[in-house]
PDB file of C-alpha atoms in Angstrom:
ATOM      1  CA  MET A   7       0.000   0.000   0.000  1.00 42.00           C
ATOM      2  CA  ASN A   8       1.330   3.429  -0.807  1.00 43.00           C
ATOM      3  CA  ALA A   9       0.366   6.865   0.467  1.00 43.00           C
ATOM      4  CA  SER A  10      -1.641   7.705  -2.643  1.00 43.00           C
ATOM      5  CA  ASP A  11      -3.954   4.758  -1.923  1.00 48.00           C
ATOM      6  CA  THR A  12      -5.021   6.001   1.513  1.00 49.00           C
ATOM      7  CA  GLU A  13      -5.199   9.621   0.423  1.00 56.00           C
ATOM      8  CA  SER A  14      -7.673   8.834  -2.344  1.00 85.00           C
ATOM      9  CA  PHE A  15     -10.500   8.110   0.110  1.00 92.00           C
ATOM     10  CA  THR A  16     -12.773  10.581   1.800  1.00 95.00           C
ATOM     11  CA  TYR A  17     -14.500   9.689   5.063  1.00 96.00           C
ATOM     12  CA  ARG A  18     -17.744  11.115   6.338  1.00 97.00           C
ATOM     13  CA  PRO A  19     -20.516  10.332   8.810  1.00 97.00           C
ATOM     14  CA  GLU A  20     -23.171   7.922   7.628  1.00 96.00           C
ATOM     15  CA  GLU A  21     -26.420   9.682   6.727  1.00 95.00           C
ATOM     16  CA  PRO A  22     -29.951   8.185   6.769  1.00 90.00           C
ATOM     17  CA  GLY A  23     -30.117   8.346   2.957  1.00 93.00           C
ATOM     18  CA  ASP A  24     -27.032   6.109   2.725  1.00 95.00           C
ATOM     19  CA  ALA A  25     -28.900   2.966   3.810  1.00 90.00           C
ATOM     20  CA  PRO A  26     -29.622   1.561   0.302  1.00 92.00           C
ATOM     21  CA  ALA A  27     -26.017   2.112  -0.862  1.00 92.00           C
ATOM     22  CA  ILE A  28     -24.692   0.543   2.357  1.00 89.00           C
ATOM     23  CA  GLU A  29     -26.865  -2.550   1.921  1.00 86.00           C
ATOM     24  CA  ALA A  30     -25.692  -2.908  -1.693  1.00 88.00           C
ATOM     25  CA  LEU A  31     -22.073  -2.547  -0.558  1.00 91.00           C
ATOM     26  CA  LEU A  32     -22.586  -5.154   2.197  1.00 85.00           C
ATOM     27  CA  ASP A  33     -24.035  -7.566  -0.362  1.00 83.00           C
ATOM     28  CA  ARG A  34     -21.059  -7.020  -2.709  1.00 84.00           C
ATOM     29  CA  ALA A  35     -18.486  -7.332   0.043  1.00 81.00           C
ATOM     30  CA  MET A  36     -19.988 -10.066   2.220  1.00 78.00           C
ATOM     31  CA  GLY A  37     -22.775 -11.748   0.316  1.00 73.00           C
ATOM     32  CA  PRO A  38     -26.321 -12.521   1.427  1.00 69.00           C
ATOM     33  CA  GLY A  39     -25.147 -15.233   3.849  1.00 65.00           C
ATOM     34  CA  ARG A  40     -23.964 -12.538   6.239  1.00 64.00           C
ATOM     35  CA  HIS A  41     -27.369 -12.465   7.934  1.00 55.00           C
ATOM     36  CA  VAL A  42     -26.863 -15.887   9.542  1.00 57.00           C
ATOM     37  CA  LEU A  43     -23.652 -14.915  11.351  1.00 67.00           C
ATOM     38  CA  THR A  44     -23.727 -14.887  15.145  1.00 70.00           C
ATOM     39  CA  THR A  45     -22.960 -11.168  15.252  1.00 75.00           C
ATOM     40  CA  TYR A  46     -26.170 -10.459  13.356  1.00 67.00           C
ATOM     41  CA  ARG A  47     -28.104 -11.918  16.307  1.00 76.00           C
ATOM     42  CA  LEU A  48     -26.737  -9.070  18.384  1.00 81.00           C
ATOM     43  CA  ARG A  49     -27.884  -6.538  15.788  1.00 81.00           C
ATOM     44  CA  GLU A  50     -31.444  -7.794  15.281  1.00 83.00           C
ATOM     45  CA  GLY A  51     -33.996  -5.247  16.426  1.00 84.00           C
ATOM     46  CA  VAL A  52     -31.300  -2.734  17.404  1.00 89.00           C
ATOM     47  CA  GLU A  53     -30.197   0.325  15.473  1.00 91.00           C
ATOM     48  CA  PRO A  54     -26.505   1.066  15.011  1.00 93.00           C
ATOM     49  CA  LEU A  55     -25.227   4.138  16.835  1.00 95.00           C
ATOM     50  CA  ALA A  56     -25.797   6.831  14.223  1.00 93.00           C
ATOM     51  CA  GLU A  57     -23.102   9.108  15.632  1.00 96.00           C
ATOM     52  CA  LEU A  58     -20.444   6.432  15.039  1.00 97.00           C
ATOM     53  CA  GLY A  59     -21.432   5.187  11.570  1.00 96.00           C
ATOM     54  CA  LEU A  60     -18.983   6.128   8.836  1.00 97.00           C
ATOM     55  CA  VAL A  61     -18.680   5.659   5.112  1.00 97.00           C
ATOM     56  CA  SER A  62     -15.769   6.143   2.765  1.00 96.00           C
ATOM     57  CA  GLU A  63     -15.957   7.323  -0.796  1.00 95.00           C
ATOM     58  CA  ARG A  64     -13.618   7.334  -3.742  1.00 93.00           C
ATOM     59  CA  ALA A  65     -14.367   9.418  -6.817  1.00 90.00           C
ATOM     60  CA  GLY A  66     -17.863  10.089  -5.445  1.00 89.00           C
ATOM     61  CA  GLU A  67     -18.757   6.406  -5.016  1.00 92.00           C
ATOM     62  CA  MET A  68     -19.309   4.697  -1.662  1.00 94.00           C
ATOM     63  CA  VAL A  69     -16.587   2.079  -1.235  1.00 96.00           C
ATOM     64  CA  GLY A  70     -16.559   1.384   2.511  1.00 96.00           C
ATOM     65  CA  THR A  71     -18.697   1.385   5.627  1.00 95.00           C
ATOM     66  CA  VAL A  72     -18.360   0.690   9.323  1.00 97.00           C
ATOM     67  CA  ARG A  73     -20.988   0.661  12.050  1.00 95.00           C
ATOM     68  CA  PHE A  74     -20.995   0.248  15.807  1.00 97.00           C
ATOM     69  CA  TRP A  75     -23.784  -1.335  17.862  1.00 96.00           C
ATOM     70  CA  PRO A  76     -24.551  -1.050  21.564  1.00 97.00           C
ATOM     71  CA  ILE A  77     -24.098  -4.301  23.482  1.00 96.00           C
ATOM     72  CA  VAL A  78     -23.769  -5.379  27.094  1.00 96.00           C
ATOM     73  CA  ILE A  79     -21.154  -7.835  28.334  1.00 97.00           C
ATOM     74  CA  GLY A  80     -22.161  -9.238  31.714  1.00 94.00           C
ATOM     75  CA  GLY A  81     -23.762  -5.914  32.656  1.00 94.00           C
ATOM     76  CA  PHE A  82     -20.942  -3.739  31.241  1.00 97.00           C
ATOM     77  CA  PRO A  83     -21.856  -1.485  28.281  1.00 98.00           C
ATOM     78  CA  ALA A  84     -19.662  -1.956  25.226  1.00 98.00           C
ATOM     79  CA  LEU A  85     -19.728  -1.694  21.444  1.00 98.00           C
ATOM     80  CA  LEU A  86     -19.816  -4.285  18.690  1.00 96.00           C
ATOM     81  CA  LEU A  87     -17.914  -3.167  15.585  1.00 96.00           C
ATOM     82  CA  GLY A  88     -19.302  -4.362  12.316  1.00 88.00           C
ATOM     83  CA  PRO A  89     -19.867  -4.930   9.727  1.00 90.00           C
ATOM     84  CA  LEU A  90     -16.783  -3.348   8.278  1.00 92.00           C
ATOM     85  CA  ALA A  91     -17.222  -3.704   4.543  1.00 92.00           C
ATOM     86  CA  ILE A  92     -14.986  -2.578   1.709  1.00 93.00           C
ATOM     87  CA  ASP A  93     -15.807  -2.826  -1.978  1.00 93.00           C
ATOM     88  CA  PRO A  94     -13.908  -5.889  -3.258  1.00 91.00           C
ATOM     89  CA  ALA A  95     -12.434  -3.810  -6.095  1.00 89.00           C
ATOM     90  CA  ILE A  96     -10.430  -1.625  -3.693  1.00 90.00           C
ATOM     91  CA  ARG A  97      -9.455  -3.975  -0.865  1.00 86.00           C
ATOM     92  CA  ASN A  98      -5.948  -3.763   0.605  1.00 88.00           C
ATOM     93  CA  LYS A  99      -5.673  -0.040  -0.101  1.00 91.00           C
ATOM     94  CA  GLY A 100      -6.101   1.191   3.508  1.00 91.00           C
ATOM     95  CA  CYS A 101      -9.782   2.121   3.361  1.00 94.00           C
ATOM     96  CA  GLY A 102     -10.871  -0.362   6.062  1.00 94.00           C
ATOM     97  CA  LEU A 103      -8.101   0.643   8.437  1.00 95.00           C
ATOM     98  CA  GLY A 104      -8.960   4.300   7.895  1.00 95.00           C
ATOM     99  CA  LEU A 105     -12.618   3.652   8.712  1.00 96.00           C
ATOM    100  CA  MET A 106     -11.756   1.673  11.848  1.00 96.00           C
ATOM    101  CA  GLN A 107      -9.286   4.238  13.165  1.00 96.00           C
ATOM    102  CA  ARG A 108     -11.728   7.092  12.650  1.00 97.00           C
ATOM    103  CA  GLY A 109     -14.626   5.113  14.137  1.00 97.00           C
ATOM    104  CA  LEU A 110     -12.649   4.074  17.201  1.00 98.00           C
ATOM    105  CA  GLU A 111     -11.573   7.659  17.797  1.00 98.00           C
ATOM    106  CA  LEU A 112     -15.201   8.824  17.587  1.00 98.00           C
ATOM    107  CA  ALA A 113     -16.196   6.087  20.055  1.00 98.00           C
ATOM    108  CA  ARG A 114     -13.408   7.099  22.452  1.00 98.00           C
ATOM    109  CA  LYS A 115     -14.432  10.768  22.297  1.00 98.00           C
ATOM    110  CA  ALA A 116     -18.069   9.758  22.930  1.00 98.00           C
ATOM    111  CA  GLY A 117     -17.025   8.055  26.170  1.00 98.00           C
ATOM    112  CA  HIS A 118     -17.199   4.400  25.143  1.00 98.00           C
ATOM    113  CA  LYS A 119     -14.740   2.111  26.882  1.00 98.00           C
ATOM    114  CA  LEU A 120     -14.621  -1.201  25.017  1.00 98.00           C
ATOM    115  CA  VAL A 121     -15.179  -2.506  21.485  1.00 98.00           C
ATOM    116  CA  ILE A 122     -15.420  -6.147  20.428  1.00 97.00           C
ATOM    117  CA  LEU A 123     -15.810  -7.831  17.057  1.00 96.00           C
ATOM    118  CA  VAL A 124     -15.565 -11.214  15.404  1.00 94.00           C
ATOM    119  CA  GLY A 125     -12.923 -11.248  12.706  1.00 93.00           C
ATOM    120  CA  ASP A 126      -9.479 -12.035  11.394  1.00 94.00           C
ATOM    121  CA  ALA A 127      -6.936 -11.248  14.145  1.00 96.00           C
ATOM    122  CA  PRO A 128      -3.978 -10.293  11.885  1.00 96.00           C
ATOM    123  CA  TYR A 129      -6.099  -7.761   9.982  1.00 95.00           C
ATOM    124  CA  TYR A 130      -7.785  -6.142  12.982  1.00 96.00           C
ATOM    125  CA  ALA A 131      -4.521  -6.059  14.969  1.00 97.00           C
ATOM    126  CA  LYS A 132      -3.545  -3.135  12.713  1.00 95.00           C
ATOM    127  CA  ALA A 133      -6.201  -1.101  14.575  1.00 96.00           C
ATOM    128  CA  GLY A 134      -5.169  -2.391  18.011  1.00 97.00           C
ATOM    129  CA  PHE A 135      -7.514  -5.360  18.379  1.00 98.00           C
ATOM    130  CA  GLU A 136      -6.334  -8.513  20.121  1.00 97.00           C
ATOM    131  CA  PRO A 137      -7.940 -11.857  20.997  1.00 97.00           C
ATOM    132  CA  VAL A 138     -10.235 -12.001  24.004  1.00 97.00           C
ATOM    133  CA  PRO A 139      -8.820 -14.368  26.627  1.00 96.00           C
ATOM    134  CA  PRO A 140     -10.411 -17.841  26.371  1.00 92.00           C
ATOM    135  CA  GLY A 141     -13.653 -18.134  28.328  1.00 91.00           C
ATOM    136  CA  HIS A 142     -13.830 -14.408  29.096  1.00 95.00           C
ATOM    137  CA  LEU A 143     -17.067 -13.838  27.187  1.00 94.00           C
ATOM    138  CA  THR A 144     -19.665 -15.795  25.278  1.00 91.00           C
ATOM    139  CA  LEU A 145     -21.678 -14.878  22.212  1.00 91.00           C
ATOM    140  CA  PRO A 146     -25.261 -15.989  21.462  1.00 87.00           C
ATOM    141  CA  GLY A 147     -24.369 -18.593  18.871  1.00 84.00           C
ATOM    142  CA  PRO A 148     -21.495 -20.514  17.354  1.00 86.00           C
ATOM    143  CA  VAL A 149     -18.255 -18.631  16.793  1.00 90.00           C
ATOM    144  CA  ASN A 150     -14.594 -19.569  16.737  1.00 91.00           C
ATOM    145  CA  PRO A 151     -13.307 -18.167  20.072  1.00 91.00           C
ATOM    146  CA  ALA A 152      -9.978 -17.213  18.453  1.00 92.00           C
ATOM    147  CA  ARG A 153     -11.885 -14.742  16.240  1.00 94.00           C
ATOM    148  CA  ILE A 154     -13.438 -12.807  19.142  1.00 95.00           C
ATOM    149  CA  LEU A 155     -11.319  -9.676  19.388  1.00 97.00           C
ATOM    150  CA  TYR A 156     -11.329  -6.551  21.540  1.00 98.00           C
ATOM    151  CA  VAL A 157      -9.776  -3.143  21.882  1.00 98.00           C
ATOM    152  CA  GLU A 158      -9.932  -1.089  25.053  1.00 98.00           C
ATOM    153  CA  LEU A 159     -10.718   2.583  24.587  1.00 98.00           C
ATOM    154  CA  VAL A 160     -10.145   2.985  28.321  1.00 97.00           C
ATOM    155  CA  SER A 161      -7.416   0.941  29.941  1.00 97.00           C
ATOM    156  CA  GLY A 162      -8.752  -1.941  32.057  1.00 96.00           C
ATOM    157  CA  ALA A 163     -12.218  -1.996  30.455  1.00 97.00           C
ATOM    158  CA  LEU A 164     -12.015  -5.679  29.520  1.00 97.00           C
ATOM    159  CA  ASP A 165     -11.502  -6.574  33.182  1.00 96.00           C
ATOM    160  CA  GLU A 166     -14.926  -5.087  33.904  1.00 95.00           C
ATOM    161  CA  ALA A 167     -16.641  -6.843  30.993  1.00 96.00           C
ATOM    162  CA  LYS A 168     -16.992 -10.571  31.492  1.00 95.00           C
ATOM    163  CA  GLY A 169     -19.724 -13.063  30.672  1.00 95.00           C
ATOM    164  CA  ALA A 170     -22.523 -13.240  28.152  1.00 93.00           C
ATOM    165  CA  VAL A 171     -22.677 -10.720  25.325  1.00 94.00           C
ATOM    166  CA  ARG A 172     -26.212  -9.498  24.657  1.00 92.00           C
ATOM    167  CA  ARG A 173     -28.093  -6.613  23.066  1.00 88.00           C
TER     168      ARG A 173
END
């Protein structure tokens, strides 16, 4: 990746009118099977936090999106990051990392303490995520425990969040 790749994206807050373009992007990036993933159980019937939703554009076209959802881990409020979706035509150009970094900074400034996600550890490590210790929390459905990742926005937050993850 070179500097011109990351500089070619613009980032802005998600707007209500973006919903159709976001759904089309999610379908292109993740396919229709995404709705059966365990993390979608945590999103059902809950709206993402509008103040944290971001999109990225390149040449006026939406090419990336990230959302954050309110969750509770054993009584401790936290955020679920996802989906993070990047148009397959521009993957590995820094767009996803840019969205995550901006979204995490917004979450930190808004007073959130902890963010979890289910994903590929080497990729998300670039934004500071690391694996949740085994047995520390449980999700409402099948998931590979090695793919449950977290980042603390406030030091020590994971120590306070233990147990079942719910909406």
